[in-house]
mmCIF file of C-alpha atoms in Angstrom:
data_model
loop_
_atom_site.group_PDB
_atom_site.id
_atom_site.type_symbol
_atom_site.label_atom_id
_atom_site.label_comp_id
_atom_site.label_asym_id
_atom_site.label_seq_id
_atom_site.Cartn_x
_atom_site.Cartn_y
_atom_site.Cartn_z
ATOM 1 C CA MET A 30 152.341 -29.161 124.186
ATOM 2 C CA SER A 31 149.821 -27.966 126.758
ATOM 3 C CA GLY A 32 145.916 -28.737 126.464
ATOM 4 C CA GLY A 33 143.073 -26.516 126.170
ATOM 5 C CA ASP A 34 139.688 -25.922 127.461
ATOM 6 C CA LYS A 35 138.578 -27.027 131.020
ATOM 7 C CA LEU A 36 137.963 -30.577 130.981
ATOM 8 C CA ASP A 37 134.452 -32.256 132.293
ATOM 9 C CA PHE A 38 135.253 -35.406 134.308
ATOM 10 C CA GLU A 39 133.056 -38.595 133.836
ATOM 11 C CA ILE A 40 132.575 -40.327 137.037
ATOM 12 C CA ARG A 41 132.483 -43.905 136.768
ATOM 13 C CA PRO A 42 131.824 -45.176 140.307
ATOM 14 C CA ASN A 43 133.636 -48.677 141.551
ATOM 15 C CA PRO A 44 130.996 -51.415 141.041
ATOM 16 C CA ALA A 45 132.596 -53.131 144.312
ATOM 17 C CA PRO A 46 133.836 -50.573 146.524
ATOM 18 C CA VAL A 47 135.541 -51.767 150.007
ATOM 19 C CA SER A 48 133.035 -52.068 152.335
ATOM 20 C CA ALA A 49 132.578 -49.987 155.502
ATOM 21 C CA ALA A 50 133.898 -52.476 157.893
ATOM 22 C CA ASP A 51 136.528 -53.168 156.094
ATOM 23 C CA ARG A 52 137.779 -49.889 155.405
ATOM 24 C CA ALA A 53 137.612 -48.799 159.309
ATOM 25 C CA ALA A 54 140.020 -51.590 159.828
ATOM 26 C CA LEU A 55 142.182 -50.312 157.228
ATOM 27 C CA LEU A 56 142.014 -47.055 158.462
ATOM 28 C CA ALA A 57 143.077 -47.925 162.214
ATOM 29 C CA ASN A 58 146.509 -48.374 161.195
ATOM 30 C CA PRO A 59 147.338 -47.562 157.521
ATOM 31 C CA GLY A 60 150.936 -46.902 157.702
ATOM 32 C CA PHE A 61 152.539 -45.000 154.800
ATOM 33 C CA GLY A 62 151.947 -45.771 150.774
ATOM 34 C CA ARG A 63 150.438 -49.547 151.451
ATOM 35 C CA VAL A 64 146.394 -48.826 151.717
ATOM 36 C CA PHE A 65 144.623 -47.344 148.745
ATOM 37 C CA THR A 66 141.377 -45.795 148.064
ATOM 38 C CA ASP A 67 138.255 -47.106 145.695
ATOM 39 C CA HIS A 68 138.904 -44.849 142.616
ATOM 40 C CA MET A 69 141.652 -42.898 140.460
ATOM 41 C CA VAL A 70 141.856 -40.265 138.040
ATOM 42 C CA THR A 71 142.862 -40.805 134.625
ATOM 43 C CA ILE A 72 143.486 -38.190 131.843
ATOM 44 C CA ARG A 73 144.754 -38.763 128.494
ATOM 45 C CA TYR A 74 146.968 -36.628 125.909
ATOM 46 C CA ALA A 75 147.845 -36.694 122.510
ATOM 47 C CA ASP A 76 149.703 -34.557 120.072
ATOM 48 C CA GLY A 77 147.538 -32.593 117.888
ATOM 49 C CA LYS A 78 144.477 -33.459 120.363
ATOM 50 C CA GLY A 79 145.696 -32.147 123.743
ATOM 51 C CA TRP A 80 144.105 -33.547 127.012
ATOM 52 C CA TYR A 81 141.020 -35.685 126.647
ATOM 53 C CA ASP A 82 138.758 -38.402 128.277
ATOM 54 C CA ALA A 83 139.125 -37.327 131.773
ATOM 55 C CA ARG A 84 137.669 -39.952 134.353
ATOM 56 C CA VAL A 85 137.176 -40.567 137.832
ATOM 57 C CA GLU A 86 136.874 -44.711 137.710
ATOM 58 C CA ALA A 87 137.674 -47.867 139.802
ATOM 59 C CA ARG A 88 141.265 -48.165 140.835
ATOM 60 C CA ALA A 89 142.661 -50.903 138.675
ATOM 61 C CA PRO A 90 145.912 -51.944 137.161
ATOM 62 C CA ILE A 91 146.935 -49.873 133.823
ATOM 63 C CA PRO A 92 147.034 -51.787 130.715
ATOM 64 C CA MET A 93 150.883 -51.238 129.254
ATOM 65 C CA ASP A 94 152.224 -52.211 126.051
ATOM 66 C CA PRO A 95 155.650 -53.568 126.514
ATOM 67 C CA ALA A 96 156.940 -50.784 124.168
ATOM 68 C CA ALA A 97 155.501 -48.093 126.044
ATOM 69 C CA ALA A 98 158.181 -45.545 125.764
ATOM 70 C CA VAL A 99 158.139 -45.072 129.833
ATOM 71 C CA LEU A 100 159.477 -48.389 129.967
ATOM 72 C CA HIS A 101 162.442 -47.529 127.910
ATOM 73 C CA TYR A 102 163.161 -43.787 128.311
ATOM 74 C CA ALA A 103 161.736 -43.002 131.550
ATOM 75 C CA GLN A 104 159.626 -39.791 131.030
ATOM 76 C CA GLU A 105 157.861 -40.135 133.950
ATOM 77 C CA ILE A 106 156.935 -37.361 136.675
ATOM 78 C CA PHE A 107 154.836 -37.077 140.033
ATOM 79 C CA GLU A 108 153.926 -34.956 143.173
ATOM 80 C CA GLY A 109 152.715 -35.536 146.723
ATOM 81 C CA MET A 110 150.388 -33.549 148.608
ATOM 82 C CA LYS A 111 148.030 -34.286 151.429
ATOM 83 C CA ALA A 112 144.239 -33.718 152.092
ATOM 84 C CA TYR A 113 143.241 -33.499 155.707
ATOM 85 C CA ARG A 114 139.850 -34.046 157.462
ATOM 86 C CA CYS A 115 139.160 -30.959 159.709
ATOM 87 C CA ALA A 116 137.126 -30.551 163.016
ATOM 88 C CA ASP A 117 134.294 -29.142 161.295
ATOM 89 C CA GLY A 118 133.825 -32.212 158.949
ATOM 90 C CA GLY A 119 135.556 -30.537 156.008
ATOM 91 C CA VAL A 120 138.459 -31.455 153.894
ATOM 92 C CA THR A 121 141.547 -28.866 152.877
ATOM 93 C CA MET A 122 144.619 -29.403 150.909
ATOM 94 C CA PHE A 123 147.633 -27.387 151.573
ATOM 95 C CA ARG A 124 149.087 -25.294 148.670
ATOM 96 C CA PRO A 125 147.702 -27.513 145.679
ATOM 97 C CA TYR A 126 148.548 -24.758 143.082
ATOM 98 C CA ALA A 127 152.163 -24.825 144.142
ATOM 99 C CA ASN A 128 152.361 -28.431 143.464
ATOM 100 C CA ALA A 129 150.407 -27.791 139.881
ATOM 101 C CA ALA A 130 153.135 -25.323 139.390
ATOM 102 C CA ARG A 131 155.960 -27.694 140.043
ATOM 103 C CA PHE A 132 154.310 -30.510 138.321
ATOM 104 C CA ALA A 133 154.551 -28.268 135.004
ATOM 105 C CA GLU A 134 158.016 -27.227 135.646
ATOM 106 C CA SER A 135 158.871 -30.947 136.011
ATOM 107 C CA ALA A 136 156.932 -31.527 132.865
ATOM 108 C CA ARG A 137 159.040 -28.974 130.816
ATOM 109 C CA ARG A 138 162.423 -30.516 131.887
ATOM 110 C CA MET A 139 161.026 -33.898 130.613
ATOM 111 C CA ALA A 140 159.952 -32.798 127.632
ATOM 112 C CA MET A 141 156.272 -33.857 128.537
ATOM 113 C CA PRO A 142 153.002 -31.712 127.940
ATOM 114 C CA THR A 143 151.936 -29.552 130.620
ATOM 115 C CA LEU A 144 148.467 -30.081 132.418
ATOM 116 C CA PRO A 145 146.666 -26.721 133.111
ATOM 117 C CA GLU A 146 147.045 -26.004 136.799
ATOM 118 C CA GLU A 147 143.397 -25.707 137.059
ATOM 119 C CA THR A 148 142.740 -29.451 135.567
ATOM 120 C CA PHE A 149 145.580 -30.522 137.928
ATOM 121 C CA VAL A 150 143.606 -29.200 140.972
ATOM 122 C CA ASP A 151 140.490 -29.974 139.614
ATOM 123 C CA SER A 152 141.299 -33.780 139.568
ATOM 124 C CA LEU A 153 142.529 -33.747 143.104
ATOM 125 C CA HIS A 154 138.737 -32.538 143.924
ATOM 126 C CA LYS A 155 137.318 -35.141 141.951
ATOM 127 C CA LEU A 156 138.878 -37.637 143.402
ATOM 128 C CA ILE A 157 138.875 -36.383 147.319
ATOM 129 C CA GLU A 158 134.861 -35.830 146.481
ATOM 130 C CA VAL A 159 134.552 -39.428 145.619
ATOM 131 C CA ASP A 160 136.881 -41.120 148.317
ATOM 132 C CA ARG A 161 136.506 -38.783 151.205
ATOM 133 C CA GLU A 162 135.571 -41.590 153.437
ATOM 134 C CA TRP A 163 138.925 -42.801 153.256
ATOM 135 C CA ILE A 164 140.362 -39.678 155.170
ATOM 136 C CA PRO A 165 141.778 -40.916 158.453
ATOM 137 C CA GLU A 166 141.067 -38.923 161.323
ATOM 138 C CA GLY A 167 143.655 -38.083 164.094
ATOM 139 C CA GLU A 168 146.814 -35.964 164.417
ATOM 140 C CA ASP A 169 148.749 -37.862 161.953
ATOM 141 C CA GLY A 170 146.256 -39.086 159.740
ATOM 142 C CA SER A 171 145.729 -37.668 156.165
ATOM 143 C CA LEU A 172 144.850 -38.587 152.686
ATOM 144 C CA TYR A 173 148.223 -38.851 150.564
ATOM 145 C CA LEU A 174 147.477 -37.748 146.981
ATOM 146 C CA ARG A 175 149.867 -39.012 144.090
ATOM 147 C CA PRO A 176 149.338 -37.432 140.828
ATOM 148 C CA PHE A 177 151.794 -38.856 138.069
ATOM 149 C CA MET A 178 152.062 -38.816 134.216
ATOM 150 C CA PHE A 179 154.050 -40.864 131.977
ATOM 151 C CA ALA A 180 154.942 -41.719 128.381
ATOM 152 C CA SER A 181 152.217 -43.992 127.120
ATOM 153 C CA GLU A 182 153.181 -43.932 123.273
ATOM 154 C CA VAL A 183 154.148 -47.393 121.927
ATOM 155 C CA PHE A 184 157.315 -47.027 120.182
ATOM 156 C CA LEU A 185 161.352 -47.413 120.448
ATOM 157 C CA GLY A 186 163.252 -44.319 119.568
ATOM 158 C CA VAL A 187 164.857 -41.662 121.788
ATOM 159 C CA ARG A 188 162.609 -38.612 121.141
ATOM 160 C CA PRO A 189 159.696 -37.028 123.311
ATOM 161 C CA ALA A 190 156.558 -39.247 123.349
ATOM 162 C CA ASN A 191 153.437 -38.101 121.305
ATOM 163 C CA GLU A 192 150.981 -39.687 123.683
ATOM 164 C CA TYR A 193 150.840 -39.676 127.629
ATOM 165 C CA LEU A 194 148.418 -40.617 130.538
ATOM 166 C CA TYR A 195 148.180 -38.496 133.654
ATOM 167 C CA ALA A 196 146.581 -40.208 136.681
ATOM 168 C CA VAL A 197 145.790 -39.517 140.479
ATOM 169 C CA ILE A 198 145.630 -42.275 143.047
ATOM 170 C CA ALA A 199 145.301 -41.706 146.943
ATOM 171 C CA SER A 200 146.596 -43.409 149.775
ATOM 172 C CA PRO A 201 145.192 -42.875 153.329
ATOM 173 C CA VAL A 202 148.433 -42.444 155.807
ATOM 174 C CA GLY A 203 149.796 -42.251 159.146
ATOM 175 C CA ALA A 204 153.111 -40.946 160.312
ATOM 176 C CA TYR A 205 155.893 -41.087 157.655
ATOM 177 C CA PHE A 206 158.311 -42.469 160.533
ATOM 178 C CA SER A 207 157.454 -45.291 162.524
ATOM 179 C CA GLY A 208 157.460 -44.380 165.994
ATOM 180 C CA GLY A 209 155.982 -40.954 165.410
ATOM 181 C CA VAL A 210 158.148 -37.700 165.771
ATOM 182 C CA ARG A 211 161.466 -38.498 166.556
ATOM 183 C CA PRO A 212 165.348 -37.856 165.566
ATOM 184 C CA VAL A 213 166.167 -39.895 162.796
ATOM 185 C CA THR A 214 169.722 -41.027 162.086
ATOM 186 C CA VAL A 215 171.053 -39.885 158.618
ATOM 187 C CA TRP A 216 174.154 -41.463 156.465
ATOM 188 C CA VAL A 217 176.429 -39.082 154.487
ATOM 189 C CA SER A 218 177.033 -41.130 151.210
ATOM 190 C CA PRO A 219 180.440 -40.998 150.438
ATOM 191 C CA ASP A 220 180.222 -42.435 146.835
ATOM 192 C CA TYR A 221 176.902 -41.644 145.495
ATOM 193 C CA THR A 222 175.352 -38.297 144.248
ATOM 194 C CA ARG A 223 171.677 -37.378 143.544
ATOM 195 C CA ALA A 224 172.129 -34.896 140.528
ATOM 196 C CA ALA A 225 174.498 -32.989 138.859
ATOM 197 C CA PRO A 226 174.454 -29.470 137.544
ATOM 198 C CA GLY A 227 172.281 -29.320 134.214
ATOM 199 C CA GLY A 228 170.431 -32.441 135.245
ATOM 200 C CA THR A 229 167.105 -33.334 136.403
ATOM 201 C CA GLY A 230 167.622 -32.648 140.046
ATOM 202 C CA ALA A 231 165.281 -29.854 140.274
ATOM 203 C CA ALA A 232 162.345 -32.006 138.370
ATOM 204 C CA LYS A 233 160.416 -34.373 140.387
ATOM 205 C CA CYS A 234 160.886 -37.638 138.338
ATOM 206 C CA GLY A 235 161.132 -41.155 139.201
ATOM 207 C CA GLY A 236 164.714 -41.137 137.873
ATOM 208 C CA ASN A 237 165.844 -39.097 140.825
ATOM 209 C CA TYR A 238 164.547 -41.201 143.274
ATOM 210 C CA ALA A 239 165.810 -44.745 141.356
ATOM 211 C CA ALA A 240 169.351 -43.158 141.343
ATOM 212 C CA SER A 241 169.167 -42.458 145.155
ATOM 213 C CA LEU A 242 168.005 -46.412 146.293
ATOM 214 C CA VAL A 243 171.471 -47.579 146.554
ATOM 215 C CA ALA A 244 172.591 -45.114 148.683
ATOM 216 C CA GLN A 245 169.473 -45.264 150.766
ATOM 217 C CA ALA A 246 169.935 -48.996 151.093
ATOM 218 C CA GLU A 247 173.455 -48.295 151.858
ATOM 219 C CA ALA A 248 172.408 -45.754 154.914
ATOM 220 C CA ILE A 249 169.863 -48.647 156.275
ATOM 221 C CA GLU A 250 172.832 -51.129 156.261
ATOM 222 C CA HIS A 251 174.593 -48.678 158.670
ATOM 223 C CA GLY A 252 171.705 -48.280 160.741
ATOM 224 C CA CYS A 253 170.408 -45.033 159.158
ATOM 225 C CA ASP A 254 166.830 -43.946 158.329
ATOM 226 C CA GLN A 255 167.717 -41.811 155.379
ATOM 227 C CA VAL A 256 170.643 -40.831 153.311
ATOM 228 C CA VAL A 257 172.360 -37.610 152.848
ATOM 229 C CA PHE A 258 173.904 -36.643 149.517
ATOM 230 C CA LEU A 259 176.729 -34.357 148.850
ATOM 231 C CA ASP A 260 177.248 -32.003 145.688
ATOM 232 C CA ALA A 261 178.253 -34.036 142.501
ATOM 233 C CA VAL A 262 181.194 -31.861 141.428
ATOM 234 C CA GLU A 263 183.347 -31.063 144.752
ATOM 235 C CA ARG A 264 181.767 -33.803 147.114
ATOM 236 C CA ARG A 265 181.717 -31.019 149.800
ATOM 237 C CA PHE A 266 178.521 -29.135 149.789
ATOM 238 C CA VAL A 267 175.444 -30.677 151.263
ATOM 239 C CA ASP A 268 172.522 -30.582 148.785
ATOM 240 C CA GLU A 269 169.472 -32.807 150.411
ATOM 241 C CA LEU A 270 168.203 -35.996 151.657
ATOM 242 C CA GLY A 271 167.341 -39.062 149.671
ATOM 243 C CA GLY A 272 163.417 -37.466 149.527
ATOM 244 C CA MET A 273 163.586 -34.357 151.628
ATOM 245 C CA ASN A 274 165.228 -30.564 152.131
ATOM 246 C CA VAL A 275 167.575 -29.984 154.995
ATOM 247 C CA PHE A 276 167.746 -27.045 157.292
ATOM 248 C CA PHE A 277 170.352 -25.739 159.911
ATOM 249 C CA VAL A 278 169.684 -23.811 162.972
ATOM 250 C CA TYR A 279 172.378 -22.154 164.601
ATOM 251 C CA ASP A 280 172.961 -20.860 168.239
ATOM 252 C CA ASP A 281 171.784 -17.128 167.226
ATOM 253 C CA ASP A 282 168.400 -18.910 165.617
ATOM 254 C CA THR A 283 169.463 -18.370 162.126
ATOM 255 C CA LEU A 284 168.025 -20.951 159.804
ATOM 256 C CA VAL A 285 170.084 -21.969 156.916
ATOM 257 C CA THR A 286 169.205 -24.140 153.849
ATOM 258 C CA PRO A 287 171.261 -25.169 150.598
ATOM 259 C CA PRO A 288 170.268 -22.798 147.693
ATOM 260 C CA LEU A 289 168.103 -23.879 144.840
ATOM 261 C CA THR A 290 170.954 -24.466 142.216
ATOM 262 C CA GLY A 291 169.234 -26.870 139.758
ATOM 263 C CA THR A 292 170.499 -29.963 141.805
ATOM 264 C CA ILE A 293 167.880 -29.618 144.556
ATOM 265 C CA LEU A 294 164.161 -30.369 144.273
ATOM 266 C CA PRO A 295 162.200 -26.732 145.393
ATOM 267 C CA GLY A 296 160.295 -28.097 148.121
ATOM 268 C CA ILE A 297 157.057 -26.666 149.055
ATOM 269 C CA THR A 298 157.467 -27.553 152.444
ATOM 270 C CA ARG A 299 160.942 -25.987 152.144
ATOM 271 C CA GLU A 300 159.487 -22.757 150.780
ATOM 272 C CA SER A 301 156.826 -22.877 153.670
ATOM 273 C CA VAL A 302 159.390 -23.359 156.368
ATOM 274 C CA LEU A 303 161.415 -20.445 155.042
ATOM 275 C CA THR A 304 158.567 -18.218 155.052
ATOM 276 C CA LEU A 305 157.057 -19.128 158.701
ATOM 277 C CA ALA A 306 160.830 -18.541 159.950
ATOM 278 C CA ALA A 307 161.245 -15.305 158.588
ATOM 279 C CA GLY A 308 157.528 -14.396 160.146
ATOM 280 C CA ALA A 309 158.558 -15.696 163.541
ATOM 281 C CA GLY A 310 161.509 -13.531 163.749
ATOM 282 C CA HIS A 311 164.410 -15.726 162.425
ATOM 283 C CA ARG A 312 166.857 -14.873 160.089
ATOM 284 C CA VAL A 313 166.667 -17.010 157.112
ATOM 285 C CA GLU A 314 169.638 -17.752 154.553
ATOM 286 C CA GLU A 315 169.992 -19.919 151.458
ATOM 287 C CA ARG A 316 173.717 -20.528 151.113
ATOM 288 C CA PRO A 317 176.153 -23.531 150.540
ATOM 289 C CA VAL A 318 176.974 -25.598 153.702
ATOM 290 C CA THR A 319 179.846 -28.022 153.455
ATOM 291 C CA PHE A 320 179.559 -31.300 155.402
ATOM 292 C CA ALA A 321 183.142 -29.952 156.980
ATOM 293 C CA ASP A 322 181.226 -27.192 158.656
ATOM 294 C CA TRP A 323 178.279 -29.212 159.567
ATOM 295 C CA GLN A 324 180.676 -31.444 161.606
ATOM 296 C CA ALA A 325 182.776 -28.544 162.944
ATOM 297 C CA ASP A 326 179.677 -26.585 163.781
ATOM 298 C CA ALA A 327 178.200 -29.252 165.484
ATOM 299 C CA ALA A 328 181.384 -30.081 167.777
ATOM 300 C CA SER A 329 181.533 -26.411 168.602
ATOM 301 C CA GLY A 330 177.807 -25.996 169.747
ATOM 302 C CA ARG A 331 177.442 -23.475 167.306
ATOM 303 C CA LEU A 332 175.048 -25.611 165.304
ATOM 304 C CA ARG A 333 172.116 -26.380 167.560
ATOM 305 C CA GLU A 334 169.437 -28.114 165.283
ATOM 306 C CA VAL A 335 169.044 -29.921 162.033
ATOM 307 C CA PHE A 336 165.903 -31.020 160.448
ATOM 308 C CA ALA A 337 164.525 -32.440 157.278
ATOM 309 C CA CYS A 338 161.380 -31.634 155.863
ATOM 310 C CA GLY A 339 158.874 -32.666 153.025
ATOM 311 C CA THR A 340 155.218 -33.415 152.213
ATOM 312 C CA ALA A 341 155.222 -36.818 153.651
ATOM 313 C CA ALA A 342 157.304 -36.413 156.816
ATOM 314 C CA VAL A 343 156.598 -32.622 157.355
ATOM 315 C CA ILE A 344 159.252 -31.709 159.558
ATOM 316 C CA THR A 345 161.539 -34.301 161.079
ATOM 317 C CA PRO A 346 164.576 -33.672 163.427
ATOM 318 C CA ILE A 347 167.591 -35.262 162.713
ATOM 319 C CA GLY A 348 169.797 -36.533 165.737
ATOM 320 C CA THR A 349 172.483 -38.391 164.809
ATOM 321 C CA VAL A 350 174.977 -38.173 161.631
ATOM 322 C CA ARG A 351 176.977 -41.088 160.363
ATOM 323 C CA PHE A 352 179.668 -41.217 157.870
ATOM 324 C CA PRO A 353 182.522 -43.618 156.856
ATOM 325 C CA ASP A 354 184.955 -42.323 159.656
ATOM 326 C CA GLY A 355 182.487 -42.110 162.367
ATOM 327 C CA GLU A 356 179.315 -40.279 163.526
ATOM 328 C CA PHE A 357 178.259 -36.978 165.637
ATOM 329 C CA LEU A 358 174.956 -35.859 167.331
ATOM 330 C CA ILE A 359 172.933 -32.559 166.706
ATOM 331 C CA GLY A 360 172.111 -30.852 170.029
ATOM 332 C CA GLY A 361 172.793 -34.234 171.940
ATOM 333 C CA GLY A 362 170.337 -36.148 169.784
ATOM 334 C CA GLU A 363 167.359 -34.514 171.044
ATOM 335 C CA PRO A 364 164.476 -32.588 169.267
ATOM 336 C CA GLY A 365 165.359 -28.993 168.860
ATOM 337 C CA ARG A 366 162.963 -25.903 170.095
ATOM 338 C CA VAL A 367 163.000 -24.314 166.862
ATOM 339 C CA THR A 368 162.425 -27.357 164.826
ATOM 340 C CA MET A 369 159.366 -28.536 166.871
ATOM 341 C CA ALA A 370 158.004 -25.043 167.012
ATOM 342 C CA LEU A 371 157.929 -24.788 163.202
ATOM 343 C CA ARG A 372 156.751 -28.149 162.816
ATOM 344 C CA GLN A 373 153.784 -27.533 165.282
ATOM 345 C CA GLN A 374 152.965 -23.998 163.466
ATOM 346 C CA LEU A 375 153.176 -25.779 160.058
ATOM 347 C CA VAL A 376 151.078 -28.932 160.973
ATOM 348 C CA ASP A 377 148.399 -26.430 162.706
ATOM 349 C CA ILE A 378 148.212 -24.441 159.660
ATOM 350 C CA GLN A 379 147.553 -27.570 157.478
ATOM 351 C CA ARG A 380 145.132 -28.545 159.378
ATOM 352 C CA GLY A 381 143.016 -25.747 159.917
ATOM 353 C CA ASN A 382 143.725 -25.326 163.388
ATOM 354 C CA ALA A 383 145.894 -22.070 163.426
ATOM 355 C CA ALA A 384 145.592 -19.061 161.326
ATOM 356 C CA ASP A 385 146.922 -18.821 157.783
ATOM 357 C CA PRO A 386 148.169 -15.467 156.979
ATOM 358 C CA HIS A 387 149.538 -16.652 153.784
ATOM 359 C CA ASP A 388 146.276 -18.388 152.358
ATOM 360 C CA TRP A 389 148.013 -21.555 151.895
ATOM 361 C CA VAL A 390 145.177 -24.025 152.862
ATOM 362 C CA HIS A 391 142.619 -24.737 150.033
ATOM 363 C CA ARG A 392 139.351 -25.765 151.126
ATOM 364 C CA VAL A 393 138.035 -28.603 149.143
ATOM 365 C CA PHE A 394 134.419 -28.586 150.700
#
C-alpha cells in the first residue's frame, strides 16, 4: 500500500500572503494552535497509482464530498512536531524520523497506506523553507507542524478506502499551558477510559482524542488542567493523560513510566526522557503503576515528583491530583528538581543550545 519513488514537490506560492507587519503582530502572542502560516503541503494517494501530486500551496479549505470515507468511518491519523529558530539563524527539528516511523505505524493500524519516511520528512522541509518567517523567536516560541492523512474516497461501505489525502499545516505557537511552566492539576477519571487492549491506543488517530474529550471536559469542570486515564480492564493502573505520557519520580531518583502495552501512545518525548534520565544516572523503569500506589506513595513521601510529557507541552510538572473522593499534592505542589532539570536539558537540546550526543536534532538549514 506504500508509494514508490521520491516525489518532486510543485511549489505554488500563496498569491496573497499575510503582510510582514500583520505577521509580526500575530507572532507577538500566538497562543497555541490558533494562528497558521501562509502555506500547506498536500500529497494524494490512489490504489494502483501510489503517492502523487505533491504540492506546497496556499493554505485553504479542503474541498470534501459529503460521502468522503473519513466522515463516516474515521480513517484518519496525524502527527505533531516542532521547528525551532536557532541563535545562528538556522532552523532545526527534533527527531522527525521518529515521527515518520510512528506515522507509518499508525497508518498500518488504521489500514491506510504508509508514506515513505523520506517523503514525510521532505514534506516538512518544504513547508518550513517556504514559511520560515513564521517561526517565532524566544524561549517558548516554535513552529508546530501538523502532518495528517485521511480517507478521501467517496463511498459508503465498511472497508479501507482506496484514496487518501496527506497534508501538513503549520502553526506558530507559544507555551502549551497558559502561565508558562507551572505545576498543573489533573483529574483521575472514574468513569471513562482512553483505550482498551487490541484497540487503537498506540496509534495517533483522531478517534482516540475524540473519545477523551468528555473526560477532559469533566476535568475542567473540577478545576483541573488535564485528565488522567486508568486502564480499561481493571480500572486500577495508570495509562496516560488525555494527550501526554506520565512519569513518576521516587525518593531514590528512580523514574517510572507505564509500559507500552498497546493502550498507550509511544511518545517520542517519552522515549527521549527515558534516554536522558538513564544518561544522567537515574534508574529508569517501565512498569505498571496503580492509582492506589500513586496516592499511597505521595502520602508517604516516597513519591517526590510526577510530570507529564509530550511534543506540545515538552515536560510539565503535576502538582495536584484530584479524584471523586478528594485530592492530594505531589511534592508540596511545587516543581521538582528532577522534572525541571530534565525539562531544561531537553529544551536545550531541541533548540541547539546543548550537546546532542544522540543525534536527535535535525538541521533543516
